[in-house]
Amino acid sequence: MINRKEKEVQTVLEVVIAEPDPPEEADEEDNYKEYKMGEDKNFQRADIGLIGLAVMGENLALNIEKNGFCVAVYNRTTQKVDNFLQSRGINKNFIGTKTVEELCSVLAKPRKLIIMVKAGNPIDQFIDQVLPCLDEGDILIDGGNSHYLDTIRRTKYVNEKGILFVGTGISGGEEGALNGPSIMPGGNEDAWSVVKPVLQSIAAKVDGDVPCCEWVGNDGAGHYVKMVHNGIEYSDMQLICEAYQLLKSGLNLSPGEIHEIFKSWNSGPLNSYLIEITSEILDHTDEKTGEATIDLILDVAGQKGTGKWTGISGLELGVPIPQIVQAVFTRCLSALKSERVYASAVLSGSNQKISDQSDKFINKLHNALYASKICSYAQGFQLLKFAAEEFDWDLNYGDIALLWRGGCIIRAGFLKNIKEAFDSKSDLTNLLLDPYFAKIMIDTQDDLRYIAKQAIDCGIPLPSMTSALNYYDAYRCARLPANLLQAQRDYFGAHTYERIDKERGEFFHTNWTGQGGETASSSYNV
Ligand code: 6PG
């Protein structure tokens, strides 16, 4: 393994202010420590290092420091380090460093180093830069939104060099990073006992002192769970947007009136961070124009890719997650702004108006939103189940629901019930089959149908709620028309089919036209 002790001694001396010269025999690590601790009470090795002082990195560093740890910070543009230490980091327990070597030299061993840089190549570059400065057993923690396959690859790569890797999802945006995010760590479990005290202390807490940070699983498991969190986040946001559009275009309510509705919904079963911020957004007035800010924002949604990754994973694993995929595509459709504006003048729709303008409609909309949200979480958790099988991760779904109860973007009251559902039946195949959620679905499905019908009649798009309803109806359908689909495949391509009067796994081919041969194609499934 890399032995950098002499260099380390030298570099520390450059960064620690007013260091006396080391004693002559200070070339051995142990001597060096002794000298530091014995002769210079001011010297302190940092508990943890952090690379990347962008918004998330800076806030995370402040959060770690305020929880009693000494944090060494580094940023590629070193001016940022100075700026940070002179502003938000002033008079706090930070050690600023100007090179990756310096950073590694001031860290207590085993070194713990959080990388908070842009996902993708920059992470690989930093890993390669930092590896020569590390010793066996040191721990690299990637806290960005990395793709889980990259995390699997990186875990293997750094392990070959004797370094432990933790790929952790961190959710909660700027505010969460500073005051308590949800943390989803995965990677080398040997690293968990070492990083646990830091990560759990900075995480959001629920029920008083339960941290929203628990070990998730091997290699890419933490980043996979964070990715699914984001897929659900896309879906949650889309559902709220659909409710907003029905209230705005269907009932012609003002932002102020819709604000009141979301505010009241937030004190019921829909209680969640996203409902809460939606209510606040709708109450915001633009300083310049005096208009509701929401009405001034262009209707073109951006996306950084994690929703798309979730959709791709669903397709790869063959798991139906239509609401998440729909949410991604609806963002894509919103981006076709000029085409939509043109089409709005060319393509006609419906002249119907929502027939029921009373509070009853609003109550039904509430239930439709709740039912759709449950379907969306059911899809997300089912995706996790298939992924656990595929990647050999021992996921604990109750714990995952706990991680999402606080700090993260999808935090919501009903995650407590999801936790209870998986805690009482860890092999639950689908959340819709849990008695608590099954009852809610049975009780609210009529309202979801009603809302879907109203929106369809009035020509108001409702992609995610209708997708939820279709998912619900298809999932509870004992006999789907896939028999016909199989017959079609067999007709044109001899792809074969299974029969209801034979054992599963036996495949048959019919010579449908009397002209085709008896040769069947293979019956593999992707
Ligand atoms: C979080 C968020 C965050 C996400 C951004 C941007 O959990 O804190 O999920 O990680 O990356 O919200 O996402 P989009 O740009 O794709 O909407």
Coordinates of C-alpha atoms and ligand atoms in Angstrom, one line a residue:
M1 CA 0.0 0.0 0.0
I2 CA 1.0 3.6 -0.4
N3 CA 3.4 4.8 2.2
R4 CA 3.4 8.6 2.3
K5 CA 4.3 9.3 5.9
E6 CA 7.3 11.5 5.3
K7 CA 5.5 13.6 2.8
E8 CA 2.5 13.8 5.0
V9 CA 4.5 15.2 7.9
Q10 CA 6.0 17.8 5.6
T11 CA 2.6 18.8 4.1
V12 CA 0.9 19.1 7.4
L13 CA 3.5 21.5 8.6
E14 CA 2.7 23.7 5.6
V15 CA -1.0 23.9 6.4
V16 CA -1.1 24.1 10.1
I17 CA -0.4 27.7 11.2
A18 CA 2.4 28.4 13.6
E19 CA 3.6 24.8 13.8
P20 CA 6.9 24.3 15.6
D21 CA 9.5 22.2 13.8
P22 CA 9.0 18.5 14.3
P23 CA 11.5 16.6 16.4
E24 CA 14.3 15.0 14.5
E25 CA 12.8 11.5 14.7
A26 CA 9.4 12.6 13.5
D27 CA 9.6 10.6 10.3
E28 CA 7.6 7.7 11.7
E29 CA 3.8 8.2 11.8
D30 CA 3.5 7.3 15.5
N31 CA 6.3 9.6 16.5
Y32 CA 4.7 12.3 14.5
K33 CA 1.3 11.9 16.2
E34 CA 3.0 11.9 19.6
Y35 CA 4.8 15.0 18.8
K36 CA 1.6 16.7 17.6
M37 CA -0.5 15.7 20.5
G38 CA 2.2 16.1 23.1
E39 CA 3.9 19.4 22.1
D40 CA 1.3 21.3 20.2
K41 CA -2.1 21.4 21.8
N42 CA -3.4 23.5 18.9
F43 CA -2.9 20.9 16.3
Q44 CA -6.0 18.9 15.5
R45 CA -6.3 16.2 12.8
A46 CA -9.5 16.6 11.0
D47 CA -12.2 13.9 11.6
I48 CA -13.3 14.0 8.0
G49 CA -12.4 15.7 4.7
L50 CA -14.8 17.2 2.2
I51 CA -14.0 17.8 -1.5
G52 CA -16.2 20.2 -3.4
L53 CA -17.5 23.4 -1.9
A54 CA -20.6 24.0 -4.1
V55 CA -23.9 24.6 -2.4
M56 CA -24.5 21.0 -1.2
G57 CA -20.8 20.5 -0.2
E58 CA -20.6 23.7 1.7
N59 CA -23.8 23.1 3.6
L60 CA -22.9 19.5 4.4
A61 CA -19.5 20.7 5.7
L62 CA -21.2 23.2 8.0
N63 CA -23.6 20.5 9.2
I64 CA -20.8 18.1 10.0
E65 CA -18.8 20.8 11.8
K66 CA -21.8 21.9 13.8
N67 CA -22.2 18.3 15.0
G68 CA -18.8 18.5 16.7
F69 CA -16.4 17.2 14.0
C70 CA -13.4 18.9 12.6
V71 CA -13.7 19.1 8.8
A72 CA -10.9 19.6 6.4
V73 CA -12.2 21.2 3.2
Y74 CA -10.8 21.3 -0.4
N75 CA -12.1 22.7 -3.6
R76 CA -10.5 22.6 -7.1
T77 CA -10.8 26.4 -7.4
T78 CA -8.9 27.1 -4.2
Q79 CA -10.2 30.6 -3.9
K80 CA -13.5 29.0 -2.8
V81 CA -11.8 27.5 0.2
D82 CA -10.5 30.9 1.3
N83 CA -13.9 32.5 0.7
F84 CA -15.6 29.8 2.7
L85 CA -13.2 30.1 5.6
Q86 CA -13.6 33.8 5.7
S87 CA -17.4 33.8 5.4
R88 CA -19.7 30.9 6.5
G89 CA -16.8 28.9 7.9
I90 CA -15.2 31.7 9.9
N91 CA -14.2 30.8 13.5
K92 CA -15.4 27.3 13.1
N93 CA -13.6 24.0 13.3
F94 CA -12.4 23.8 9.7
I95 CA -9.0 23.2 8.2
G96 CA -8.6 24.7 4.7
T97 CA -6.4 22.9 2.3
K98 CA -5.1 23.9 -1.1
T99 CA -4.2 20.5 -2.6
V100 CA -5.6 17.0 -2.4
E101 CA -2.2 16.0 -0.8
E102 CA -2.6 18.6 1.9
L103 CA -6.2 17.5 2.5
C104 CA -5.2 13.8 3.0
S105 CA -2.3 14.8 5.2
V106 CA -4.5 16.5 7.8
L107 CA -7.0 13.7 8.1
A108 CA -7.2 11.3 11.1
K109 CA -6.8 7.7 10.2
P110 CA -8.6 5.8 8.8
R111 CA -9.2 8.8 6.6
K112 CA -12.8 9.6 5.7
L113 CA -13.2 11.7 2.7
I114 CA -16.6 12.9 1.3
I115 CA -16.6 13.8 -2.4
M116 CA -19.3 16.3 -3.2
V117 CA -18.6 17.1 -6.9
K118 CA -20.7 16.8 -10.0
A119 CA -21.8 13.2 -10.8
G120 CA -20.0 11.6 -13.7
N121 CA -16.4 12.0 -14.8
P122 CA -15.4 14.6 -12.2
I123 CA -15.9 11.9 -9.5
D124 CA -13.6 9.5 -11.4
Q125 CA -11.0 12.2 -11.8
F126 CA -11.0 13.0 -8.1
I127 CA -10.8 9.4 -7.2
D128 CA -7.7 9.0 -9.3
Q129 CA -6.2 12.2 -7.9
V130 CA -6.8 11.2 -4.3
L131 CA -5.9 7.5 -4.4
P132 CA -2.1 7.9 -4.3
C133 CA -2.5 9.9 -1.1
L134 CA -4.5 7.3 0.8
D135 CA -3.6 4.2 2.8
E136 CA -5.2 0.9 3.2
G137 CA -8.5 1.0 5.0
D138 CA -9.2 4.7 4.2
I139 CA -12.7 5.4 3.2
L140 CA -14.0 7.4 0.1
I141 CA -17.6 8.6 0.3
D142 CA -19.3 9.7 -2.8
G143 CA -22.3 11.9 -1.7
G144 CA -23.5 13.0 -5.1
N145 CA -26.3 11.8 -7.3
S146 CA -24.1 9.2 -9.0
H147 CA -25.5 6.5 -11.2
Y148 CA -25.6 3.2 -9.3
L149 CA -23.7 1.3 -12.0
D150 CA -20.8 3.8 -11.7
T151 CA -20.9 3.2 -7.9
I152 CA -20.7 -0.5 -8.4
R153 CA -17.7 0.0 -10.8
R154 CA -16.0 2.5 -8.5
T155 CA -16.4 0.3 -5.4
K156 CA -14.6 -2.5 -7.2
Y157 CA -11.9 -0.2 -8.5
V158 CA -11.0 1.4 -5.2
N159 CA -11.2 -1.9 -3.4
E160 CA -8.5 -3.3 -5.6
K161 CA -6.3 -0.6 -4.2
G162 CA -7.2 -1.4 -0.6
I163 CA -9.6 1.6 -0.1
L164 CA -13.2 1.3 1.1
F165 CA -15.9 3.0 -0.8
V166 CA -19.3 4.3 0.3
G167 CA -21.7 5.6 -2.4
T168 CA -24.4 7.5 -0.5
G169 CA -27.6 9.1 -1.6
I170 CA -28.1 12.4 0.1
S171 CA -31.5 14.1 -0.2
G172 CA -33.0 17.3 1.0
G173 CA -31.5 20.0 -1.2
E174 CA -29.5 22.9 0.3
E175 CA -31.6 23.2 3.4
G176 CA -31.5 19.5 4.1
A177 CA -27.7 19.3 3.7
L178 CA -27.3 22.1 6.3
N179 CA -29.9 21.0 8.8
G180 CA -30.4 17.3 8.4
P181 CA -30.7 15.4 5.1
S182 CA -31.9 11.9 4.5
I183 CA -28.8 9.8 3.9
M184 CA -28.8 6.5 2.0
P185 CA -25.3 4.9 2.3
G186 CA -24.2 1.8 0.5
G187 CA -20.9 0.2 -0.6
N188 CA -18.4 -1.6 1.6
E189 CA -20.1 -2.5 4.8
D190 CA -16.8 -2.6 6.6
A191 CA -16.8 1.2 6.4
W192 CA -20.2 1.6 8.0
S193 CA -19.0 1.4 11.7
V194 CA -16.5 4.1 10.9
V195 CA -18.7 6.5 9.0
K196 CA -21.9 5.8 11.0
P197 CA -21.2 8.3 13.8
V198 CA -20.7 11.2 11.4
L199 CA -23.5 10.3 9.0
Q200 CA -26.1 9.5 11.6
S201 CA -25.3 12.7 13.6
I202 CA -25.8 15.0 10.6
A203 CA -29.0 13.2 9.3
A204 CA -32.5 14.3 9.8
K205 CA -34.2 12.8 12.8
V206 CA -37.8 11.5 13.2
D207 CA -39.7 10.5 16.3
G208 CA -37.3 12.6 18.4
D209 CA -33.9 11.0 17.7
V210 CA -34.2 8.3 15.1
P211 CA -31.8 9.2 12.3
C212 CA -32.9 9.0 8.7
C213 CA -29.6 7.3 7.9
E214 CA -29.2 3.5 7.9
W215 CA -26.9 1.2 6.0
V216 CA -28.7 0.2 2.7
G217 CA -26.6 -2.5 1.1
N218 CA -23.6 -3.5 -1.0
D219 CA -21.8 -1.5 -3.7
G220 CA -24.5 0.6 -5.6
A221 CA -27.4 0.0 -3.3
G222 CA -27.4 3.4 -1.6
H223 CA -27.3 5.3 -4.9
Y224 CA -29.9 3.0 -6.4
V225 CA -32.3 3.7 -3.5
K226 CA -31.6 7.4 -3.9
M227 CA -32.3 7.1 -7.6
V228 CA -35.7 5.5 -6.9
H229 CA -36.3 8.2 -4.3
N230 CA -35.9 10.7 -7.2
G231 CA -38.1 8.7 -9.5
I232 CA -40.9 8.8 -6.9
E233 CA -40.1 12.5 -6.4
Y234 CA -40.7 13.1 -10.1
S235 CA -44.0 11.2 -9.8
D236 CA -45.1 13.0 -6.6
M237 CA -44.4 16.4 -8.2
Q238 CA -46.3 15.5 -11.4
L239 CA -49.4 14.4 -9.4
I240 CA -49.4 17.6 -7.5
C241 CA -49.1 19.6 -10.7
E242 CA -52.1 17.7 -12.2
A243 CA -54.2 18.5 -9.1
Y244 CA -53.1 22.2 -9.5
Q245 CA -54.1 22.2 -13.1
L246 CA -57.5 20.8 -12.4
L247 CA -58.1 23.4 -9.7
K248 CA -56.7 26.2 -11.9
S249 CA -58.1 25.3 -15.3
G250 CA -61.1 23.1 -14.2
L251 CA -62.4 25.2 -11.3
N252 CA -60.8 28.5 -12.3
L253 CA -59.4 29.0 -8.8
S254 CA -56.8 31.7 -8.1
P255 CA -53.3 30.8 -6.8
G256 CA -54.4 32.2 -3.4
E257 CA -57.4 29.9 -3.3
I258 CA -55.4 26.9 -4.4
H259 CA -52.8 27.8 -1.8
E260 CA -55.5 27.4 0.9
I261 CA -56.5 24.0 -0.5
F262 CA -53.0 22.6 -0.4
K263 CA -52.5 24.1 3.0
S264 CA -55.5 22.2 4.3
W265 CA -54.4 19.0 2.5
N266 CA -51.1 19.3 4.3
S267 CA -52.7 18.6 7.6
G268 CA -54.3 15.4 6.5
P269 CA -53.0 12.1 5.0
L270 CA -51.3 14.0 2.2
N271 CA -49.0 15.7 4.7
S272 CA -45.7 16.0 3.0
Y273 CA -42.8 18.4 2.2
L274 CA -43.9 18.7 -1.5
I275 CA -47.5 19.6 -0.6
E276 CA -46.2 22.1 2.0
I277 CA -43.9 23.9 -0.4
T278 CA -46.5 23.8 -3.1
S279 CA -48.8 25.7 -0.8
E280 CA -46.1 28.2 0.0
I281 CA -45.2 28.7 -3.7
L282 CA -48.8 29.5 -4.5
D283 CA -48.9 32.1 -1.9
H284 CA -45.8 33.9 -3.2
T285 CA -46.2 37.4 -4.9
D286 CA -43.7 38.7 -7.4
E287 CA -42.2 41.9 -5.9
K288 CA -41.9 43.7 -9.3
T289 CA -45.3 43.0 -10.8
G290 CA -47.4 42.3 -7.7
E291 CA -48.7 39.2 -9.5
A292 CA -48.6 35.7 -8.1
T293 CA -45.1 34.4 -8.9
I294 CA -46.4 31.1 -10.1
D295 CA -48.3 32.7 -12.9
L296 CA -45.0 34.3 -14.2
I297 CA -43.0 31.1 -14.4
L298 CA -42.6 29.5 -17.9
D299 CA -44.2 26.1 -18.1
V300 CA -41.1 24.2 -19.3
A301 CA -39.7 21.6 -16.9
G302 CA -36.0 20.8 -16.5
Q303 CA -34.5 17.5 -15.4
K304 CA -31.1 16.4 -14.4
G305 CA -31.6 12.7 -15.3
T306 CA -32.3 10.7 -12.2
G307 CA -36.0 10.2 -13.1
K308 CA -34.9 9.0 -16.5
W309 CA -32.4 6.6 -14.9
T310 CA -35.2 5.2 -12.8
G311 CA -37.4 4.7 -15.9
I312 CA -34.5 3.0 -17.7
S313 CA -33.9 0.6 -14.7
G314 CA -37.6 -0.2 -14.7
L315 CA -37.5 -1.1 -18.4
E316 CA -34.3 -3.1 -17.9
L317 CA -35.6 -5.1 -15.0
G318 CA -39.1 -5.5 -16.5
V319 CA -40.8 -3.8 -13.6
P320 CA -44.0 -1.8 -14.4
I321 CA -43.3 1.8 -13.1
P322 CA -45.6 3.6 -15.5
Q323 CA -46.2 6.7 -13.3
I324 CA -42.5 7.4 -12.9
V325 CA -41.9 7.0 -16.7
Q326 CA -45.0 9.1 -17.4
A327 CA -43.6 11.9 -15.1
V328 CA -40.4 11.9 -17.0
F329 CA -42.2 12.0 -20.4
T330 CA -44.5 14.7 -19.2
R331 CA -41.5 16.9 -18.4
C332 CA -40.2 16.1 -21.9
L333 CA -43.6 17.2 -23.4
S334 CA -43.6 20.4 -21.4
A335 CA -40.2 21.2 -23.0
L336 CA -41.9 21.3 -26.5
K337 CA -43.2 24.7 -25.6
S338 CA -43.3 26.3 -29.1
E339 CA -44.9 23.2 -30.6
R340 CA -47.5 23.2 -27.9
V341 CA -48.3 26.8 -28.4
Y342 CA -48.7 26.2 -32.2
A343 CA -50.8 23.0 -31.6
S344 CA -53.1 24.9 -29.2
A345 CA -54.3 27.0 -32.1
V346 CA -54.6 24.1 -34.5
L347 CA -56.0 21.1 -32.6
S348 CA -59.4 21.5 -30.9
G349 CA -60.3 19.9 -27.6
S350 CA -63.4 19.7 -25.5
N351 CA -65.9 22.5 -24.7
Q352 CA -67.1 20.8 -21.5
K353 CA -66.6 22.3 -18.1
I354 CA -66.2 20.5 -14.8
S355 CA -69.8 19.8 -13.8
D356 CA -69.3 19.7 -10.1
Q357 CA -67.8 23.0 -8.9
S358 CA -68.4 22.3 -5.2
D359 CA -66.2 21.3 -2.3
K360 CA -67.2 17.8 -3.1
F361 CA -65.0 17.9 -6.2
I362 CA -62.1 19.2 -4.2
N363 CA -62.5 16.3 -1.7
K364 CA -62.6 13.8 -4.5
L365 CA -59.5 15.3 -6.0
H366 CA -57.8 15.0 -2.6
N367 CA -58.6 11.3 -2.6
A368 CA -57.6 10.8 -6.2
L369 CA -54.2 12.4 -5.4
Y370 CA -53.8 10.2 -2.4
A371 CA -54.7 7.0 -4.3
S372 CA -52.4 7.9 -7.2
K373 CA -49.6 8.6 -4.7
I374 CA -50.0 5.2 -3.1
C375 CA -49.8 3.6 -6.6
S376 CA -46.6 5.5 -7.4
Y377 CA -44.9 4.4 -4.2
A378 CA -46.1 0.8 -4.8
Q379 CA -44.3 1.0 -8.2
G380 CA -41.1 2.4 -6.6
F381 CA -40.9 -0.2 -3.9
Q382 CA -41.5 -3.0 -6.4
L383 CA -38.7 -1.7 -8.5
L384 CA -36.5 -1.9 -5.4
K385 CA -37.5 -5.5 -4.9
F386 CA -36.5 -6.5 -8.4
A387 CA -33.3 -4.6 -8.2
A388 CA -32.4 -6.3 -4.9
E389 CA -32.8 -9.6 -6.6
E390 CA -30.8 -8.6 -9.7
F391 CA -27.9 -7.1 -7.8
D392 CA -28.0 -9.4 -4.8
W393 CA -28.7 -6.6 -2.3
D394 CA -30.3 -7.4 1.0
L395 CA -32.6 -4.4 1.1
N396 CA -34.8 -3.7 4.1
Y397 CA -37.8 -1.9 2.8
G398 CA -39.1 -0.8 6.2
D399 CA -35.7 0.9 6.8
I400 CA -35.8 2.5 3.4
A401 CA -39.3 4.0 4.2
L402 CA -37.7 5.2 7.5
L403 CA -34.9 6.9 5.6
W404 CA -37.4 8.8 3.5
R405 CA -39.5 9.9 6.5
G406 CA -37.4 12.9 7.2
G407 CA -35.0 15.2 5.5
C408 CA -35.6 14.2 1.9
I409 CA -37.7 15.8 -0.8
I410 CA -40.4 13.0 -0.7
R411 CA -40.7 13.0 3.1
A412 CA -44.3 12.5 4.0
G413 CA -46.5 11.4 6.9
F414 CA -47.7 8.2 5.2
L415 CA -44.1 6.8 4.9
K416 CA -44.7 5.8 8.6
N417 CA -47.5 3.5 7.3
I418 CA -45.3 2.2 4.5
K419 CA -42.6 1.4 7.1
E420 CA -45.2 -0.5 9.2
A421 CA -46.4 -2.4 6.1
F422 CA -42.9 -3.7 5.3
D423 CA -42.0 -4.2 9.0
S424 CA -45.0 -6.4 9.5
K425 CA -44.4 -8.3 6.2
S426 CA -40.9 -8.0 4.9
D427 CA -41.7 -10.1 1.8
L428 CA -44.7 -8.0 0.8
T429 CA -44.8 -8.2 -3.0
N430 CA -46.7 -4.9 -3.6
L431 CA -47.7 -2.1 -1.3
L432 CA -51.2 -2.3 -2.8
L433 CA -51.6 -5.7 -1.1
D434 CA -50.9 -4.5 2.4
P435 CA -54.2 -4.4 4.3
Y436 CA -53.9 -0.8 5.3
F437 CA -53.2 0.5 1.8
A438 CA -55.5 -2.0 0.1
K439 CA -58.4 -0.5 2.1
I440 CA -57.4 3.1 1.2
M441 CA -57.3 2.1 -2.5
I442 CA -60.6 0.4 -2.3
D443 CA -62.2 3.4 -0.5
T444 CA -60.7 6.0 -2.9
Q445 CA -60.7 4.4 -6.3
D446 CA -64.1 5.7 -7.2
D447 CA -62.9 9.2 -6.6
L448 CA -59.9 8.6 -8.8
R449 CA -62.2 7.3 -11.5
Y450 CA -64.5 10.3 -11.1
I451 CA -61.6 12.8 -11.3
A452 CA -60.1 11.0 -14.3
K453 CA -63.5 11.1 -16.1
Q454 CA -64.0 14.8 -15.4
A455 CA -60.5 15.6 -16.7
I456 CA -60.9 13.5 -19.8
D457 CA -64.3 15.0 -20.6
C458 CA -62.9 18.5 -20.2
G459 CA -59.7 17.8 -22.1
I460 CA -57.5 18.6 -19.2
P461 CA -54.4 16.4 -19.3
L462 CA -54.0 14.0 -16.4
P463 CA -51.2 11.7 -17.4
S464 CA -50.1 10.5 -14.0
M465 CA -53.4 10.1 -12.3
T466 CA -54.9 8.2 -15.2
S467 CA -51.7 6.1 -15.3
A468 CA -52.2 5.3 -11.6
L469 CA -55.8 4.2 -12.3
N470 CA -54.7 2.0 -15.2
Y471 CA -51.9 0.5 -13.1
Y472 CA -54.4 -0.2 -10.3
D473 CA -57.0 -1.7 -12.7
A474 CA -54.4 -3.8 -14.6
Y475 CA -52.7 -5.0 -11.4
R476 CA -56.0 -6.2 -9.9
C477 CA -57.0 -7.8 -13.2
A478 CA -56.8 -11.6 -13.0
R479 CA -57.0 -12.1 -16.8
L480 CA -55.5 -9.4 -19.0
P481 CA -55.7 -9.5 -22.8
A482 CA -52.1 -10.7 -23.0
N483 CA -53.5 -14.0 -24.3
L484 CA -54.3 -12.2 -27.6
L485 CA -50.9 -10.6 -27.6
Q486 CA -49.2 -13.9 -27.3
A487 CA -51.4 -15.3 -30.1
Q488 CA -50.4 -12.3 -32.3
R489 CA -46.7 -12.9 -31.6
D490 CA -47.1 -16.6 -32.3
Y491 CA -49.1 -15.8 -35.5
F492 CA -46.5 -13.6 -37.2
G493 CA -43.3 -14.8 -35.6
A494 CA -43.9 -18.3 -34.2
H495 CA -42.9 -16.9 -30.8
T496 CA -45.0 -19.6 -29.0
Y497 CA -47.3 -19.2 -26.0
E498 CA -48.2 -21.0 -22.8
R499 CA -51.6 -22.6 -22.2
I500 CA -54.0 -22.3 -19.3
D501 CA -54.6 -26.0 -19.5
K502 CA -50.9 -26.9 -19.2
E503 CA -48.1 -26.4 -16.8
R504 CA -46.3 -23.1 -16.8
G505 CA -43.0 -23.3 -18.7
E506 CA -44.4 -25.5 -21.5
F507 CA -44.5 -23.6 -24.8
F508 CA -46.8 -24.2 -27.8
H509 CA -47.0 -23.0 -31.4
T510 CA -50.1 -23.0 -33.6
N511 CA -49.9 -23.1 -37.4
W512 CA -52.5 -20.3 -37.6
T513 CA -52.9 -20.0 -41.3
G514 CA -52.3 -23.6 -42.2
Q515 CA -49.5 -22.4 -44.4
G516 CA -46.8 -21.7 -41.9
G517 CA -44.5 -24.5 -40.8
E518 CA -44.5 -26.3 -37.4
T519 CA -41.1 -24.7 -36.5
A520 CA -41.4 -22.4 -33.5
S521 CA -38.9 -19.7 -32.7
S522 CA -37.3 -19.8 -29.3
S523 CA -39.4 -18.6 -26.4
Y524 CA -36.8 -16.6 -24.4
N525 CA -37.9 -13.5 -22.4
V526 CA -35.8 -10.4 -21.8
Ligands
6PG1 C1 -32.9 15.6 -3.5 C2 -33.2 15.9 -5.0 C3 -32.0 16.2 -5.8 C4 -32.3 16.3 -7.2 C5 -32.8 17.7 -7.6 C6 -32.8 17.9 -9.1 O1 -33.2 14.5 -3.1 O2 -32.4 16.4 -2.8 O3 -33.8 14.7 -5.5 O4 -31.1 15.2 -5.5 O5 -31.2 16.0 -8.0 O6 -34.0 17.9 -7.0 O7 -33.6 17.0 -9.8 P1 -34.2 17.3 -11.3 O8 -33.4 18.4 -11.8 O9 -33.9 16.1 -12.1 O10 -35.6 17.7 -11.1

